[in-house]
Amino acid sequence: MTILSIEHSFNAMGGPCRLRLDVTDERIGREAIAGAEAEVQRLEQKYSRYTNDSLTSRINQAAGSGQAVTIDNETACLLQYADTAWRASDGRFDLTSGVLHRCWDFRSSCLPSQQRVAETLQLVGWQHVIWDSTSITLPLAGMEIDFGGCVKEYAVDRLAALLESFDIRASMIDLAGDLAVRGIPQSGYWPVGIRHPGHRDRPLAGIHMMGGALASSGDYERCMLVNGVRYGHILHPCTGWPVQDAPVAVSVLAPQCLVAGSSSTIAMLMPAEDSRQWLQSLGLPWLLVDAQLNCWGTLAQKRE
Amino acid sequence: MEINMKTKKLNPTLMALTSSALTLLASQNVTADAPPDQAEVGVRYGKYIEDDIGTDKTLNSRSSDRYDIDVTQFHLLTPVGDNWSLGIDAQWEDMSGASPWYTGDSTSGDAKVIMSGASIKDTRKEVGVTTRYYFDRGNLGINYTNSDENDYESDALSLDGSFNSEDGMRTYSAAISMSNDDIKPTVGRVQTNTLKEEKDIRSVWFGVSQIVNQNSLVQFGLGYTNREGFLTDPYKARDKRPDERNEWVFSAGYRHFFDTQDAALHFDFRYFQDDWDIVSHTVEAAWVQNIGESLQLTPFVRYYTQDEADFFSVVAKTNQKYYSDDYRLSAYGAFSGGLKATYDIGNWTLVASGERYQSDGRFGMFDYTKAPGSVNFWRYNLGFDYRF
């Protein structure tokens, strides 16, 4: 039986996406790819912040009106997940933190005033959101939620589940850097490179994946130096400021991309030393790059 | 570099995230319709016993047995391949007893009935076959049912389908059915008013059910039935009905699950109207209580009320074009209540239920003249399902 490798690239979820499938029947492979791309588009349209008629936009437009926005079961489960991550991270993982970027301009090399940050911070806080399994209300005008912190990872997990329903020997899903692999490809393993934060083309670590999901967070490129202090673009929802001495990149490997993604996001919001401890205690394979570009973690130790 | 995934004790944060992620991923596969994943056989035995009619209700002042029916039901449902299921339903009914033959004025001035006298005995056998096709967002079924007894034979064909909305929160259902019935009354039981007749029944139904939230659901239905042919009761002495009847029905239901009680409330309403001028309302409430993992107790109450047919009178006016003294066409109300219990043990489910029904003209919401033939009954059911 000949095994065909089919590859398909497209742009979605804010970056380049790639699907690679090992199949014995090309027709099935093409069908699976079409189904997978349609699913990514469905999620992007539903949760995008940039289209006016998306669910996210409707929720945000209703902020402060007192009007509850009806949500479906899928969204309710996403909110439940976000709630779990918020609780597990002492408020670091927060779907409402996006508005903080209104007062930060990372191209300007100017810090916002503390007063401006404090004002914006009033609109942040998952604890203010009123939600249940059928509806959500943002109580303050100007509040926003952004599913960006979990919908891409969720999409990866959804695709992995979707591809299971096709007769596919092995698959790799890569949605703008968050990925999942299933099955053993012809080469025996899936080679996955974690990019070096300082050198775009140089892999920091190469992993041979045979299952599971990998998600990364990083802000090496989007940061600014003011008076010799580095300010990363990831802002702490409780202070409105970047965390001092935070890592510049974190990657986590987990059975579900959602778990890998929120773990790496949460780890980015602690001083690198605390972050290392937290990741170590989590028990998942991890890789952390600190501001001095030192690599840490279970995925870094065995560097070739 | 190979990864060495050491087994470690799960950290509580990781457990919380993983569990929540798996809930999210698992919740999204509920919309696909699939055939049952196991075959199921079920057997039910039921008894329907009408109260005797009292001496004060009969013209000859004799108490009489009314109808008793023994019902034995069998059903089999099995998946066929990935997308189909096959169901077979069979039913035997042994009927015996007497029914009101006609109503007349007594010397005291009250209307009283004459029963059909000697005990009627008949057996009805019904066999139905259903095949159903399941697709991602719904299913389509086709059913053929034949019902046969000494004096009656019916062939019915129906098509039905249901379709789920993209988010799985709403289900549309529709059904269409037709039946062709032959009526050959057994002469000798009582004097019959015909020897051989036919009737056709055609009906359509449309329904929507909407999941309101995790704990509640509403459903609405709209139906229309057309009957054409011999609609008269052949065993009644004074009965002549129009040869067409058009019926409309509207139904609404609400289901609410209470987490803390581990129970569900079912509330249903039904409105019926036909062109014989009958209007009826049914209200039913049931409390489905789970007790532990395997026991479920469902007490229920039902209220029914109807207005009489335009050609009904307690003592039939046989000089009119259409006439009937059948208590089932009179204005009356009925209360019924009962208890249903199911118990699961492994692959078995045991089912038992009991119900009491009482009807009377004065229970109803409409003006009435009391029909002496009104009926009260007990109904019991016992059975099991086995999955394999």
Tab-separated table of C-alpha atoms in Angstrom, chain B residues 142-303:
chain	number	residue	atom	x	y	z
B	142	ILE	CA	-40.022	5.077	7.209
B	143	ASN	CA	-42.561	2.877	8.957
B	144	TYR	CA	-45.117	0.337	7.797
B	145	THR	CA	-47.672	-0.988	10.253
B	146	ASN	CA	-50.366	-3.584	9.760
B	147	SER	CA	-53.087	-4.066	12.318
B	148	ASP	CA	-55.498	-6.962	12.059
B	149	GLU	CA	-58.523	-8.079	14.054
B	150	ASN	CA	-61.643	-10.035	13.158
B	151	ASP	CA	-63.634	-6.998	12.161
B	152	TYR	CA	-60.965	-4.475	11.247
B	153	GLU	CA	-57.780	-4.303	9.215
B	154	SER	CA	-55.493	-1.337	8.836
B	155	ASP	CA	-52.385	-0.684	6.745
B	156	ALA	CA	-50.405	2.431	7.591
B	157	LEU	CA	-47.341	3.973	6.049
B	158	SER	CA	-45.479	6.895	7.562
B	159	LEU	CA	-42.381	8.957	6.874
B	160	ASP	CA	-40.715	11.093	9.476
B	161	GLY	CA	-37.535	13.064	9.844
B	162	SER	CA	-35.730	15.322	12.222
B	163	PHE	CA	-33.069	17.889	11.521
B	164	ASN	CA	-30.753	19.646	13.995
B	165	SER	CA	-29.583	23.234	13.668
B	166	GLU	CA	-25.856	23.850	13.231
B	167	ASP	CA	-25.316	24.598	16.909
B	168	GLY	CA	-27.371	21.554	17.899
B	169	MET	CA	-29.703	23.696	19.993
B	170	ARG	CA	-32.796	23.362	17.815
B	171	THR	CA	-34.416	20.328	16.255
B	172	TYR	CA	-37.078	20.439	13.561
B	173	SER	CA	-39.190	17.346	13.058
B	174	ALA	CA	-41.860	16.471	10.573
B	175	ALA	CA	-43.974	13.439	9.839
B	176	ILE	CA	-46.505	12.428	7.250
B	177	SER	CA	-48.615	9.315	7.393
B	178	MET	CA	-51.489	7.607	5.665
B	179	SER	CA	-53.546	4.582	6.497
B	180	ASN	CA	-56.168	2.536	4.755
B	181	ASP	CA	-58.644	0.748	7.000
B	182	ASP	CA	-61.213	-1.956	6.218
B	183	ILE	CA	-64.161	-2.385	8.540
B	184	LYS	CA	-66.062	-5.692	8.533
B	185	PRO	CA	-68.192	-5.797	11.671
B	186	THR	CA	-68.889	-9.248	13.081
B	187	VAL	CA	-72.591	-9.760	12.762
B	188	GLY	CA	-74.041	-11.531	15.730
B	189	ARG	CA	-72.340	-9.676	18.488
B	190	VAL	CA	-74.977	-7.069	18.283
B	191	GLN	CA	-76.908	-5.876	15.326
B	192	THR	CA	-74.423	-3.922	13.253
B	193	ASN	CA	-75.184	-0.922	11.111
B	194	THR	CA	-73.024	-1.954	8.185
B	195	LEU	CA	-71.392	-5.015	6.667
B	196	LYS	CA	-68.287	-3.725	4.963
B	197	GLU	CA	-66.824	-0.251	4.798
B	198	GLU	CA	-63.554	1.578	4.392
B	199	LYS	CA	-61.824	4.624	5.712
B	200	ASP	CA	-58.657	6.540	4.918
B	201	ILE	CA	-56.620	8.572	7.359
B	202	ARG	CA	-53.970	11.063	6.308
B	203	SER	CA	-51.999	13.225	8.672
B	204	VAL	CA	-49.081	15.623	8.791
B	205	TRP	CA	-47.179	16.885	11.770
B	206	PHE	CA	-44.489	19.478	12.289
B	207	GLY	CA	-42.507	20.123	15.458
B	208	VAL	CA	-39.680	22.269	16.790
B	209	SER	CA	-37.751	21.693	19.951
B	210	GLN	CA	-35.343	24.273	21.282
B	211	ILE	CA	-32.734	23.817	23.999
B	212	VAL	CA	-33.091	26.966	26.081
B	213	ASN	CA	-30.116	26.322	28.305
B	214	GLN	CA	-28.240	23.472	29.922
B	215	ASN	CA	-31.281	22.625	32.024
B	216	SER	CA	-34.336	23.379	29.961
B	217	LEU	CA	-35.991	22.700	26.664
B	218	VAL	CA	-39.207	23.838	24.992
B	219	GLN	CA	-41.062	22.102	22.199
B	220	PHE	CA	-43.980	22.970	19.966
B	221	GLY	CA	-45.958	20.827	17.568
B	222	LEU	CA	-48.648	21.396	14.978
B	223	GLY	CA	-50.620	18.604	13.374
B	224	TYR	CA	-53.454	18.042	10.947
B	225	THR	CA	-55.402	14.839	10.333
B	226	ASN	CA	-58.001	14.120	7.718
B	227	ARG	CA	-60.289	11.077	8.046
B	228	GLU	CA	-62.520	10.064	5.222
B	229	GLY	CA	-64.892	7.141	4.837
B	230	PHE	CA	-66.961	5.208	7.311
B	231	LEU	CA	-66.401	6.981	10.631
B	232	THR	CA	-69.533	5.654	12.328
B	233	ASP	CA	-69.181	3.099	15.157
B	234	PRO	CA	-70.612	-0.064	13.582
B	235	TYR	CA	-71.546	-1.586	16.943
B	236	LYS	CA	-73.704	1.258	18.151
B	237	ALA	CA	-77.420	1.114	17.455
B	238	ARG	CA	-77.891	4.862	17.153
B	239	ASP	CA	-74.792	6.204	15.481
B	240	LYS	CA	-74.395	7.937	12.156
B	241	ARG	CA	-71.478	10.240	11.657
B	242	PRO	CA	-70.257	12.410	8.779
B	243	ASP	CA	-67.937	10.621	6.394
B	244	GLU	CA	-65.207	13.193	6.812
B	245	ARG	CA	-63.431	14.609	9.824
B	246	ASN	CA	-60.672	17.237	9.832
B	247	GLU	CA	-58.636	17.612	12.996
B	248	TRP	CA	-56.029	20.141	14.080
B	249	VAL	CA	-53.790	19.842	17.063
B	250	PHE	CA	-51.316	22.207	18.689
B	251	SER	CA	-48.984	21.097	21.445
B	252	ALA	CA	-46.420	22.792	23.637
B	253	GLY	CA	-44.072	21.238	26.154
B	254	TYR	CA	-41.479	22.359	28.643
B	255	ARG	CA	-38.755	20.272	30.279
B	256	HIS	CA	-36.666	21.556	33.127
B	257	PHE	CA	-33.938	19.671	34.883
B	258	PHE	CA	-33.178	20.609	38.495
B	259	ASP	CA	-29.546	19.847	39.343
B	260	THR	CA	-29.943	19.931	43.101
B	261	GLN	CA	-32.956	17.599	43.106
B	262	ASP	CA	-31.566	15.405	40.300
B	263	ALA	CA	-35.047	15.532	38.823
B	264	ALA	CA	-36.876	16.909	35.823
B	265	LEU	CA	-40.252	18.585	35.482
B	266	HIS	CA	-42.203	17.825	32.313
B	267	PHE	CA	-45.130	20.070	31.528
B	268	ASP	CA	-47.267	19.576	28.439
B	269	PHE	CA	-50.286	21.244	26.937
B	270	ARG	CA	-52.321	20.100	23.963
B	271	TYR	CA	-55.138	21.814	22.107
B	272	PHE	CA	-57.376	19.895	19.716
B	273	GLN	CA	-60.129	21.055	17.406
B	274	ASP	CA	-62.065	19.374	14.635
B	275	ASP	CA	-64.865	20.168	12.231
B	276	TRP	CA	-67.328	18.079	14.230
B	277	ASP	CA	-67.128	20.978	16.693
B	278	ILE	CA	-65.101	19.048	19.236
B	279	VAL	CA	-62.564	21.160	21.084
B	280	SER	CA	-60.312	19.721	23.748
B	281	HIS	CA	-57.528	20.772	26.104
B	282	THR	CA	-55.052	18.474	27.792
B	283	VAL	CA	-52.657	19.542	30.531
B	284	GLU	CA	-50.118	17.124	31.901
B	285	ALA	CA	-47.342	17.414	34.445
B	286	ALA	CA	-44.789	14.791	35.371
B	287	TRP	CA	-41.951	14.835	37.867
B	288	VAL	CA	-39.106	12.568	36.786
B	289	GLN	CA	-37.105	11.850	39.911
B	290	ASN	CA	-33.784	10.025	39.765
B	291	ILE	CA	-32.995	8.103	42.924
B	292	GLY	CA	-29.430	6.920	43.000
B	293	GLU	CA	-27.865	5.606	39.818
B	294	SER	CA	-30.503	3.139	38.703
B	295	LEU	CA	-33.971	4.005	39.972
B	296	GLN	CA	-36.285	6.552	38.401
B	297	LEU	CA	-39.776	7.344	39.734
B	298	THR	CA	-42.197	9.453	37.720
B	299	PRO	CA	-45.479	10.520	39.287
B	300	PHE	CA	-47.775	12.258	36.802
B	301	VAL	CA	-51.165	13.952	36.641
B	302	ARG	CA	-53.257	14.760	33.610
B	303	TYR	CA	-56.383	16.780	33.073
